[in-house]
Amino acid sequence: MSALSRVASRSVVLAQTNIDTDQIIPARFLSTTERKGLGKHAFHDWRWLADGAPNPSFAFNREDNAGREILLAGRNFGCGSSREHAPWALRDLGLRAVVSSEIADIFRNNALKNGLLPVILDEAIVQRLMQRPDDTLEIDVASRTLRTPAGESFAFPLDSFSRTCLLEGVDELGYLLARRDEIQRHESAHHKEQIHAR
Amino acid sequence: MTTNRPKTLYDKLWDAHVVVPETDDAPAVLYIDLHLIHEVTSPQAFAELDARGIRPARPDRTKATMDHSTPTLPAGPDGRLPYASAASEKQVDTLARNCAAHGIELFDLASDQRGIVHVIAPELGLTQPGMTIVCGDSHTSTHGAFGALAFGIGTSEVGHVLATQCLLQRKAKTMSITVDGALAPGVGAKDVILHIIGVIGVNGGTGHVIEYRGSTIRAMDMEQRMTLCNMSIEAGARAGMVAPDDTTFAWLAQAPRAPKGAEFEAAKAGWAALATDEGASFDVEVRIDAADIRPTLTWGTHPGTAIAIDAPIPAANDAAARKALDYMAFNAGHSLEHTKVDVVFVGSCTNGRLRDMREVADVLRGRTIASSVRMLVVPGSEQVKREAEAEGIHEVVRAAGAEWREPGCSMCIAMNGDLVAPGQLAVSTSNRNFEGRQGPGSRTLLASPLTAAWAAVNGRVGDPRELFDARKEVA
Ligand code: SF4
């Protein structure tokens, strides 16, 4: 995982609440054995019209939104399935942070593992930010704050473990592998049996 | 923390599986007893492990099956299965290759124990009380019906479990949902969980593990409890669970992979001790009266839009609700009753078990489905299919004019070519009604198997309680 310490960008707004993972990446695009290349299918059914032409009213199709790395989303973003394809698709689309007043558990976990920063702020603040998508917001991982050009600063929750992982670009697998001895001790004390032999 | 503090079922499972306790700085390392994998969310995890030269730590604790991308139509005259795409077939082949290379037991397309991952593990008795169970699939919560701590994980975490048999986890908050009283005839577990999600909301369980309690839950059989726990994730909860009891033990006593003889008796004593202690407290407590639960369906584009069949669709009070009404082409103030239906889907890990097949057959027996309706009945596993066919259910389904398919996820996720066409309205026993979930432009009403089958007969949404009134008259 590549390290992430700071995101500074204008935002794309999807104000709708409860944007589920089937919208972020519809199931029919999950028939892949790769992590890459899902960006073109991100929000597919909102982004592309039935004839394959871009839907001009969809935020990600607006030219001035190109290259923006922050998504401002309605409450309960990422609900639904556990598909990690959702954060893969958003990263592939160029996003580095999702700001919402609520982000579904599994999506949040998956996002953190893929260098996509989930930023949870009060609903009223998110609503205000949504009014000014052309402001360049600065999100700083180390201090866990989001700053606006007007000088406001909002703290967001991020546990120190995830913070370290993001800042150092290390992944959780390395951390787990380093605890192999403890795992083996626990296993031989409590879970030694080969389970469910045929 | 004193050791004799009363504990919840969740506390007990958590404590028994902590390898390294959580601190402010780091989550706990949690041991995983059973890891289930399928073709869609595992290939990238194996690729990552292979790239790092890591072998699975405990291949015996991972079990694999193929369900999401697999066709539900039999092989054609050329012997080839009608895969939706070459990519789907490649996913299935990739799983088989990965399992062979890493010594993981696979219930493949030739196995008579194959099926939807959350249907087969309980059937086999792989799912047992007191276990931690994970799968790269959000409906892993199903296994909580046995008093297991079971939850969905992402593909990176599939890799973590393969490599270390552990996961990094923070302890969740607890929520008890107590349902008391008798359910009316025609009202089932699916109505209970839809009602609950309607009450607490699509994000009402976020950050929590739910324990379902109360006399209504105790009276449910294992299949109903699985339906209930299955949809915990639809309320945003990490997991849902029911404390094991005699109903649970009776199921396990006949499950092939559960312990046998003296081992079973010993295990049972341990399982019985898992129940939440008297006096244990939950972070949130919700009470539901079973008498308030009517046949329940969803009107919108997430499962939290559940309403009783005869209740009016609520007025849209925000942009999301307006968009949902617009997508579904419904009007606020109308009830769902009498809504014209194009497709009926019975199946999925929510309602693809034998009990569900029987309920549907009871409605269809001696009746035919409306000529305007296409109905698919998809058993959740080979075992469900076998047992249903032994009872002649497939013939009842076919005689009524519906299709009886091979086991798999099918129209629940619409990855395998089983699709609802754009604009069509489906009544489905599955668990998600998101925009396009059953195919681009598809519109879904989530409902119980009884409500679904009755809608197929009438060509319109109808109240399944009518069936029971009519039966009384006949008797
Ligand atoms: S039946 Fe549906 S919800 Fe269940 S595992 Fe398959 S796709 Fe997921």
XYZ file of C-alpha atoms and ligand atoms in Angstrom:
681
model
C 0.000 0.000 0.000
C 1.341 3.436 -0.882
C 1.624 5.898 1.994
C -0.906 8.679 2.397
C -0.249 11.695 4.594
C -2.152 14.526 2.992
C -4.888 15.086 0.446
C -5.456 18.566 -0.953
C -8.120 18.824 -3.563
C -11.425 20.246 -4.595
C -14.354 17.862 -4.198
C -16.935 15.920 -6.114
C -20.357 15.910 -4.447
C -22.764 12.962 -4.341
C -25.272 14.211 -1.795
C -27.506 11.169 -1.874
C -27.756 9.173 1.351
C -27.192 5.408 1.608
C -25.040 5.089 -1.519
C -24.509 1.338 -1.507
C -21.692 -0.755 -2.901
C -23.914 -1.998 -5.731
C -23.964 1.617 -6.992
C -20.240 2.104 -6.391
C -19.469 -1.016 -8.414
C -22.373 -3.094 -9.776
C -22.109 -6.842 -9.229
C -21.741 -7.685 -12.890
C -18.288 -6.100 -12.864
C -17.072 -8.322 -10.044
C -16.241 -11.146 -12.438
C -12.606 -10.247 -12.381
C -9.571 -11.822 -10.819
C -7.725 -8.466 -10.776
C -7.746 -5.451 -8.453
C -6.979 -2.931 -11.178
C -9.105 -1.439 -13.916
C -12.386 -1.097 -12.034
C -12.438 2.724 -12.196
C -14.240 2.764 -15.522
C -17.102 0.849 -13.924
C -17.295 2.974 -10.757
C -20.879 4.250 -10.344
C -21.483 2.597 -13.699
C -25.248 2.735 -13.826
C -25.354 6.382 -12.791
C -22.407 7.369 -14.940
C -23.262 5.811 -18.266
C -26.566 5.939 -20.121
C -28.124 2.806 -21.575
C -26.453 3.497 -24.948
C -23.047 3.774 -23.280
C -22.809 7.562 -23.554
C -21.816 9.471 -20.415
C -24.723 10.813 -18.382
C -24.028 14.573 -18.526
C -25.798 15.285 -15.245
C -23.683 12.854 -13.201
C -21.049 14.596 -11.104
C -18.098 12.460 -12.168
C -18.797 13.217 -15.825
C -18.446 16.965 -15.416
C -15.197 18.126 -16.912
C -14.345 20.541 -14.115
C -14.588 17.628 -11.662
C -11.813 15.709 -13.389
C -8.848 14.944 -11.207
C -10.589 15.766 -7.923
C -9.482 13.439 -5.151
C -12.154 14.031 -2.496
C -15.700 12.722 -2.578
C -18.284 14.462 -0.390
C -21.059 11.927 0.075
C -24.422 11.688 1.808
C -24.887 9.821 5.082
C -24.240 6.043 5.309
C -21.931 5.851 2.317
C -20.740 2.369 1.300
C -23.508 0.327 2.882
C -24.269 -3.110 1.518
C -21.810 -5.688 0.387
C -18.311 -6.454 1.646
C -16.826 -6.228 -1.856
C -13.376 -4.652 -1.682
C -13.944 -3.939 -5.346
C -15.736 -0.778 -4.130
C -12.653 0.991 -2.729
C -10.542 -0.493 -5.558
C -12.889 1.134 -8.063
C -12.845 4.493 -6.271
C -9.054 4.495 -6.021
C -8.862 3.584 -9.685
C -11.148 6.542 -10.354
C -8.539 8.765 -8.695
C -10.157 9.327 -5.287
C -8.069 9.459 -2.108
C -10.698 10.426 0.495
C -14.419 10.042 1.123
C -16.053 12.561 3.472
C -19.447 11.716 4.939
C -21.317 11.896 8.236
C -21.484 8.123 8.326
C -19.541 5.454 6.460
C -20.565 1.795 6.612
C -18.283 -0.443 8.702
C -16.985 -2.906 6.150
C -16.505 -0.287 3.461
C -14.567 1.877 5.912
C -12.297 -1.044 6.785
C -11.757 -1.940 3.173
C -11.061 1.675 2.241
C -8.358 2.020 4.898
C -6.605 -1.054 3.539
C -6.409 0.546 0.135
C -5.174 4.040 0.856
C -8.630 5.584 0.578
C -9.191 7.778 3.613
C -12.642 7.682 5.231
C -13.337 11.044 6.865
C -16.353 11.196 9.173
C -17.618 14.650 10.124
C -20.878 15.987 11.543
C -23.746 16.040 9.103
C -24.040 19.820 9.359
C -20.362 20.263 8.442
C -20.629 17.863 5.497
C -23.686 19.763 4.291
C -21.754 23.008 4.469
C -18.770 21.587 2.623
C -21.131 20.349 -0.071
C -22.160 23.942 -0.755
C -18.581 24.800 -1.738
C -17.137 21.913 -3.756
C -14.652 24.239 -5.490
C -12.871 25.010 -2.249
C -9.612 23.153 -1.938
C -9.890 21.079 1.212
C -6.768 19.923 2.979
C -6.960 16.646 4.798
C -4.045 15.878 7.035
C -3.688 12.315 8.231
C -1.127 12.958 10.957
C -3.241 15.564 12.744
C -6.554 13.937 11.726
C -7.984 17.228 10.566
C -9.716 18.626 7.536
C -9.076 22.287 6.788
C -11.017 24.687 4.594
C -9.554 27.697 2.773
C -11.547 29.891 5.162
C -9.270 28.618 7.910
C -11.758 26.338 9.617
C -10.380 23.083 10.904
C -12.408 19.975 11.699
C -11.089 16.933 13.544
C -12.180 13.509 12.347
C -11.845 10.126 14.045
C -9.066 7.824 12.894
C -7.596 5.259 15.241
C -3.877 5.526 15.720
C -3.255 2.106 14.189
C -4.918 3.024 10.902
C -3.186 6.385 11.023
C 0.225 4.752 11.335
C -0.576 2.274 8.561
C -1.594 5.109 6.229
C 1.332 7.356 7.077
C 3.902 4.606 6.725
C 2.207 2.781 3.889
C 2.426 -0.514 5.762
C -0.311 -3.051 5.557
C -1.976 -5.109 8.237
C -0.734 -8.405 6.902
C 2.817 -7.527 7.872
C 1.620 -6.652 11.376
C -0.232 -9.959 11.701
C 2.657 -12.003 10.351
C 4.914 -10.440 12.970
C 2.617 -11.906 15.646
C 2.927 -15.435 14.381
C 4.401 -16.771 17.634
C 1.562 -15.457 19.768
C -0.943 -16.795 17.255
C 0.666 -20.211 17.357
C 0.653 -20.269 21.164
C -3.035 -19.365 21.241
C -3.782 -21.922 18.569
C -2.065 -24.798 20.328
C -3.811 -23.904 23.576
C -7.305 -23.494 22.146
C -7.667 -24.451 18.509
C -5.262 -27.272 17.888
C -7.679 -29.829 16.526
C -7.913 -30.290 12.786
C -11.489 -29.393 12.248
C -14.086 -31.102 10.174
C -12.037 -33.834 8.603
C -14.110 -35.649 6.057
C -12.823 -5.586 34.707
C -13.708 -8.390 37.070
C -14.043 -11.901 35.766
C -17.484 -12.518 37.239
C -19.104 -9.552 35.531
C -22.117 -10.927 33.598
C -21.230 -11.345 29.940
C -23.181 -11.282 26.721
C -22.897 -14.050 24.155
C -20.777 -11.676 22.089
C -18.448 -10.901 25.019
C -17.868 -14.619 25.581
C -17.058 -15.310 21.940
C -14.829 -12.295 21.713
C -12.881 -13.143 24.863
C -12.354 -16.755 23.773
C -10.765 -15.693 20.488
C -8.547 -12.770 21.438
C -4.915 -13.622 20.707
C -3.590 -10.130 21.410
C -5.941 -7.739 23.247
C -6.834 -4.423 21.688
C -5.244 -1.228 22.966
C -5.787 2.419 22.127
C -3.018 2.048 19.591
C -3.938 -1.195 17.907
C -6.916 -3.429 17.282
C -7.090 -6.920 18.759
C -5.720 -9.932 16.940
C -8.740 -12.243 16.763
C -8.508 -15.944 16.012
C -10.809 -17.267 13.277
C -12.141 -20.810 13.596
C -13.778 -21.186 10.217
C -13.051 -19.332 6.998
C -15.374 -19.724 4.036
C -14.398 -18.606 0.559
C -16.041 -18.364 -2.853
C -14.961 -17.500 -6.367
C -15.713 -13.757 -6.426
C -13.848 -12.323 -3.440
C -10.905 -14.718 -3.147
C -8.782 -14.579 -6.342
C -6.996 -11.321 -5.486
C -6.257 -12.632 -1.980
C -4.580 -15.772 -3.306
C -2.679 -13.693 -5.851
C -1.351 -11.465 -3.061
C -0.262 -14.473 -0.982
C 1.374 -16.131 -3.941
C 3.199 -12.914 -4.786
C 4.587 -12.775 -1.245
C 5.382 -16.479 -1.152
C 3.059 -17.128 1.801
C 1.248 -20.449 2.273
C -2.090 -20.692 4.133
C -1.493 -21.234 7.867
C -4.395 -23.632 8.450
C -5.845 -24.811 5.144
C -8.099 -27.222 7.068
C -9.952 -24.243 8.525
C -10.822 -22.775 5.130
C -13.663 -24.303 3.075
C -14.541 -23.233 -0.444
C -17.548 -23.357 -2.708
C -18.755 -21.815 -5.960
C -22.064 -19.996 -5.949
C -22.135 -16.378 -7.156
C -21.121 -16.727 -10.813
C -22.340 -20.251 -11.400
C -25.137 -20.924 -13.882
C -28.446 -22.220 -12.543
C -29.233 -23.855 -15.852
C -27.808 -27.306 -16.509
C -25.034 -27.979 -19.017
C -26.024 -27.788 -22.678
C -25.847 -30.661 -25.192
C -22.125 -29.956 -25.611
C -21.649 -30.616 -21.895
C -20.659 -27.009 -21.225
C -22.265 -24.944 -18.481
C -23.910 -21.737 -19.726
C -21.643 -19.219 -17.966
C -22.657 -15.564 -18.251
C -19.164 -14.679 -19.446
C -15.692 -16.053 -19.963
C -14.651 -13.959 -16.944
C -17.146 -15.824 -14.725
C -15.859 -19.167 -15.874
C -12.320 -18.002 -15.270
C -13.205 -17.004 -11.691
C -14.627 -20.451 -11.013
C -11.572 -22.139 -12.538
C -9.270 -19.841 -10.584
C -10.888 -20.890 -7.317
C -10.496 -24.552 -8.183
C -6.830 -24.002 -9.033
C -6.154 -22.009 -5.867
C -7.819 -24.621 -3.660
C -5.885 -27.450 -5.284
C -2.603 -25.576 -4.976
C -3.139 -24.784 -1.289
C -4.823 -27.955 -0.006
C -8.196 -26.313 0.671
C -11.319 -28.455 0.608
C -13.608 -27.309 -2.195
C -17.263 -28.149 -2.733
C -17.075 -27.804 -6.496
C -19.707 -28.020 -9.198
C -19.569 -31.813 -9.116
C -20.104 -32.015 -5.340
C -23.500 -33.058 -4.027
C -22.830 -30.788 -1.027
C -22.275 -27.614 -3.042
C -24.439 -24.539 -2.816
C -24.594 -20.989 -1.511
C -21.807 -20.664 1.019
C -24.161 -19.582 3.826
C -26.514 -22.454 3.150
C -24.005 -25.298 2.955
C -21.799 -24.589 5.975
C -24.752 -24.857 8.389
C -26.069 -27.939 6.552
C -22.740 -29.673 6.860
C -22.379 -28.736 10.512
C -19.205 -26.796 9.729
C -20.971 -23.878 11.376
C -21.020 -24.467 15.139
C -21.859 -22.431 18.226
C -19.001 -20.539 19.804
C -17.005 -20.259 16.601
C -15.664 -17.195 14.903
C -16.600 -17.486 11.233
C -15.685 -15.123 8.411
C -16.174 -15.020 4.665
C -15.578 -12.438 1.975
C -19.292 -11.868 1.848
C -21.450 -9.610 3.973
C -24.199 -12.172 4.597
C -21.811 -14.250 6.672
C -23.972 -12.919 9.501
C -26.275 -15.862 8.667
C -24.104 -18.232 10.713
C -24.808 -16.175 13.826
C -28.076 -18.122 14.033
C -26.019 -20.891 15.664
C -24.484 -18.660 18.311
C -21.335 -18.094 16.273
C -19.659 -14.715 15.810
C -19.845 -14.482 12.048
C -19.180 -11.499 9.833
C -18.240 -10.451 6.333
C -14.725 -9.309 5.431
C -13.012 -7.764 2.441
C -10.609 -9.474 0.091
C -7.485 -8.147 1.849
C -8.802 -9.715 5.035
C -9.434 -12.990 3.212
C -5.685 -12.887 2.609
C -4.997 -12.121 6.275
C -7.020 -15.127 7.425
C -5.431 -17.411 4.858
C -1.968 -16.297 5.935
C -2.422 -16.165 9.713
C -5.886 -17.558 10.609
C -6.391 -14.213 12.342
C -7.889 -10.799 11.747
C -7.371 -7.372 13.240
C -10.593 -6.308 14.894
C -11.951 -3.718 17.281
C -14.601 -4.885 19.659
C -18.061 -3.837 18.558
C -20.860 -2.394 20.669
C -23.753 -4.647 21.535
C -27.431 -4.309 20.722
C -30.189 -6.604 21.896
C -33.345 -6.897 19.861
C -36.006 -8.693 21.856
C -39.064 -9.961 20.006
C -41.836 -11.423 22.106
C -45.158 -13.006 21.277
C -46.652 -15.203 18.590
C -46.455 -14.397 14.894
C -49.738 -14.388 12.975
C -50.227 -17.142 10.372
C -48.720 -15.900 7.114
C -46.073 -13.871 8.953
C -42.556 -15.361 9.078
C -38.932 -14.698 9.932
C -38.443 -12.584 6.803
C -41.253 -10.287 7.874
C -39.686 -10.067 11.332
C -36.295 -8.957 10.029
C -37.751 -6.569 7.439
C -39.891 -5.087 10.193
C -36.841 -4.730 12.452
C -34.822 -2.996 9.733
C -37.797 -0.732 9.079
C -37.832 0.162 12.792
C -34.109 0.662 13.460
C -33.153 1.824 9.956
C -30.646 0.755 7.331
C -27.832 2.137 9.513
C -29.456 1.472 12.891
C -27.018 -1.319 13.737
C -23.809 0.367 12.563
C -20.882 -0.524 14.819
C -22.963 -3.048 16.761
C -23.342 -6.790 17.017
C -27.011 -7.658 17.433
C -28.264 -10.449 19.642
C -31.833 -11.502 18.853
C -33.718 -12.601 21.936
C -37.220 -13.214 23.179
C -39.935 -15.804 22.884
C -40.561 -15.233 19.163
C -36.939 -16.013 18.381
C -36.863 -19.044 20.699
C -39.892 -20.437 18.877
C -38.143 -20.147 15.492
C -36.478 -23.154 13.867
C -32.873 -22.877 12.646
C -33.889 -21.976 9.109
C -35.937 -19.047 10.359
C -33.133 -17.923 12.657
C -30.775 -17.972 9.683
C -33.172 -15.778 7.691
C -33.212 -13.370 10.606
C -29.452 -13.212 11.194
C -28.766 -13.113 7.462
C -30.162 -9.619 7.097
C -28.466 -8.101 10.175
C -26.009 -6.492 7.792
C -28.931 -4.765 6.075
C -29.353 -2.762 9.290
C -25.643 -1.945 9.156
C -24.764 -4.313 12.015
C -21.423 -6.128 12.030
C -23.111 -9.382 12.940
C -26.312 -10.857 14.301
C -26.589 -13.797 16.631
C -28.955 -16.053 18.535
C -27.843 -17.970 21.620
C -27.720 -21.726 20.987
C -30.448 -23.869 22.545
C -32.067 -27.278 22.044
C -33.257 -26.252 18.580
C -29.646 -25.543 17.645
C -28.363 -28.791 19.160
C -31.028 -30.840 17.363
C -29.910 -29.378 14.024
C -26.255 -30.115 14.779
C -26.987 -33.659 15.963
C -27.919 -34.579 12.401
C -25.282 -32.497 10.587
C -22.536 -34.657 9.044
C -19.482 -32.599 10.065
C -20.613 -31.757 13.604
C -19.047 -33.746 16.465
C -20.549 -37.165 17.154
C -21.216 -39.305 20.236
C -19.363 -38.371 23.421
C -17.669 -35.502 21.612
C -21.055 -34.078 20.725
C -22.223 -34.271 24.343
C -19.075 -32.533 25.532
C -19.406 -29.856 22.876
C -23.059 -29.359 23.749
C -22.245 -28.555 27.365
C -19.837 -25.884 26.174
C -22.337 -24.493 23.676
C -25.089 -24.261 26.279
C -22.823 -22.109 28.466
C -22.491 -19.473 25.728
C -25.862 -17.853 26.360
C -25.832 -14.283 27.637
C -25.595 -14.229 31.424
C -28.448 -13.021 33.550
C -27.889 -9.335 34.253
C -25.536 -8.688 31.327
C -26.182 -5.351 29.694
C -26.203 -4.216 26.083
C -25.233 -0.816 24.736
C -28.596 -0.526 22.997
C -31.800 -2.426 23.704
C -34.739 -2.615 21.313
C -38.079 -4.298 22.007
C -40.479 -5.480 19.352
C -43.957 -6.924 19.835
C -44.572 -9.823 17.442
C -48.236 -8.878 17.283
C -47.238 -5.653 15.489
C -45.579 -7.525 12.629
C -47.577 -7.912 9.433
C -46.361 -9.244 6.087
C -43.653 -6.730 5.234
C -42.093 -5.614 1.952
C -39.782 -2.841 0.832
C -40.983 -0.001 -1.376
C -37.650 1.731 -2.061
C -34.048 1.081 -2.979
C -32.595 -0.019 0.338
C -33.866 -2.583 2.845
C -34.685 0.098 5.414
C -37.682 1.078 3.296
C -39.682 -1.809 4.740
C -43.386 -1.281 5.381
C -46.342 -3.536 6.176
C -48.154 -4.740 3.091
C -51.231 -2.617 3.773
C -49.377 0.487 5.007
C -49.035 3.551 2.799
C -45.702 4.297 1.148
C -44.402 7.204 3.224
C -44.170 10.714 1.827
C -40.692 11.552 0.524
C -39.047 13.860 3.011
C -35.620 14.051 1.391
C -33.917 13.843 -1.972
C -32.970 10.189 -1.498
C -36.581 9.166 -0.875
C -37.742 11.187 -3.891
C -35.111 9.495 -6.030
C -36.157 6.076 -4.720
C -39.842 6.727 -5.427
C -38.905 7.936 -8.869
C -36.726 4.879 -9.560
C -39.401 2.497 -8.329
C -42.172 4.462 -10.112
C -44.270 4.440 -6.941
C -46.450 7.105 -5.386
C -46.357 8.057 -1.733
C -49.624 7.337 0.041
C -50.387 4.147 -1.903
C -49.865 0.718 -0.351
C -47.912 -2.014 -2.136
C -50.902 -4.330 -2.138
C -52.211 -4.986 -5.679
C -48.999 -3.709 -7.309
C -48.509 -5.530 -10.603
C -45.531 -7.882 -10.634
C -43.360 -9.079 -13.558
C -40.887 -11.419 -11.910
C -40.863 -13.509 -8.736
C -37.571 -14.829 -7.383
C -37.449 -17.381 -4.581
C -33.993 -18.289 -3.368
C -30.743 -16.827 -1.926
C -29.009 -17.320 1.399
C -31.908 -15.476 3.013
C -34.706 -17.748 1.831
C -33.277 -20.623 -0.217
C -33.609 -23.399 2.344
C -35.964 -26.363 2.529
C -38.495 -24.600 4.725
C -38.736 -21.803 2.162
C -39.191 -24.273 -0.687
C -41.971 -25.984 1.281
C -43.757 -22.721 2.008
C -43.670 -21.817 -1.661
C -44.864 -25.275 -2.700
C -47.762 -25.042 -0.254
C -48.912 -21.883 -2.002
C -48.339 -23.179 -5.534
C -49.837 -26.653 -5.045
C -52.986 -26.910 -7.157
C -52.516 -23.349 -8.437
C -50.825 -21.773 -11.432
C -48.857 -18.561 -11.517
C -50.247 -15.586 -13.444
C -49.401 -15.796 -17.142
C -47.729 -12.363 -16.997
C -45.274 -13.494 -14.318
C -41.898 -15.158 -14.705
C -41.025 -17.084 -11.557
C -37.690 -18.656 -10.655
C -37.350 -21.016 -7.704
C -33.689 -21.623 -6.913
C -32.775 -23.982 -4.082
C -29.888 -22.727 -1.964
C -27.877 -25.930 -2.171
C -27.685 -29.400 -3.691
C -29.010 -30.763 -0.413
C -32.007 -28.430 -0.428
C -32.632 -29.395 -4.036
C -32.388 -33.108 -3.272
C -34.664 -32.935 -0.240
C -37.188 -30.726 -1.993
C -37.285 -33.033 -4.987
C -37.781 -36.031 -2.710
C -40.965 -34.286 -1.578
C -42.026 -33.544 -5.160
C -41.621 -29.789 -4.705
C -39.935 -29.397 -8.096
C -43.024 -30.874 -9.723
C -45.363 -28.559 -7.864
C -43.216 -25.598 -8.932
C -43.134 -26.696 -12.573
C -46.831 -27.584 -12.670
C -47.600 -24.072 -11.455
C -45.653 -22.642 -14.391
C -42.496 -21.594 -12.538
C -38.880 -22.565 -13.258
C -37.018 -24.928 -10.925
C -33.292 -24.191 -11.172
C -29.909 -25.529 -10.100
C -28.565 -24.187 -6.771
C -26.709 -20.853 -6.611
C -27.046 -17.156 -5.815
C -28.822 -16.537 -9.113
C -31.018 -13.418 -9.283
C -30.031 -12.305 -5.792
C -26.922 -10.701 -7.247
C -27.592 -11.284 -10.948
C -23.964 -12.112 -11.803
C -24.668 -15.401 -13.514
C -27.034 -14.291 -16.248
C -30.260 -14.648 -14.223
C -31.579 -11.103 -14.580
C -34.629 -8.971 -14.051
C -35.040 -6.819 -17.181
C -34.836 -3.001 -17.032
C -38.016 -1.506 -15.574
C -39.462 -4.866 -14.525
C -40.767 -5.224 -11.003
C -39.630 -8.279 -9.063
C -40.854 -9.629 -5.753
C -37.774 -11.353 -4.361
C -36.995 -13.363 -1.258
C -33.385 -12.175 -1.363
C -31.910 -9.456 0.811
C -31.072 -6.402 -1.282
C -33.252 -4.071 -3.293
C -30.544 -1.622 -4.315
C -30.903 0.061 -7.691
C -29.913 -2.437 -10.341
C -29.138 -5.211 -7.845
C -31.103 -7.752 -9.889
C -29.958 -6.329 -13.229
C -29.591 -2.794 -14.630
C -32.847 -0.890 -14.187
C -34.473 -3.725 -12.216
C -36.921 -2.832 -9.457
C -37.108 -5.095 -6.417
C -39.587 -5.607 -3.605
C -38.065 -7.709 -0.833
C -40.556 -10.107 0.704
C -41.065 -13.461 2.395
C -41.390 -16.694 0.393
C -45.126 -16.768 1.148
C -45.652 -13.220 -0.058
C -43.518 -13.910 -3.141
C -45.364 -17.081 -4.108
C -48.759 -15.474 -3.514
C -47.723 -12.539 -5.729
C -46.753 -14.986 -8.482
C -50.192 -16.609 -8.343
C -52.057 -13.310 -8.378
C -49.754 -11.411 -10.730
C -49.970 -8.704 -8.087
C -48.765 -8.213 -4.561
C -51.282 -9.859 -2.235
C -51.518 -10.388 1.502
C -50.447 -13.960 2.313
C -52.637 -13.922 5.402
C -55.510 -14.456 2.934
C -54.143 -17.941 2.318
C -54.642 -18.878 5.909
C -58.131 -17.422 6.150
C -59.081 -19.405 3.028
C -57.597 -22.580 4.429
C -59.626 -22.258 7.571
C -62.780 -21.936 5.473
C -61.868 -25.028 3.460
C -61.244 -27.027 6.635
S -27.407 -15.459 -2.196
Fe -27.094 -13.291 -2.528
S -26.595 -12.420 -0.571
Fe -26.392 -14.645 -0.407
S -24.229 -15.052 -0.784
Fe -25.289 -15.219 -2.745
S -25.170 -13.177 -3.635
Fe -24.654 -12.964 -1.472
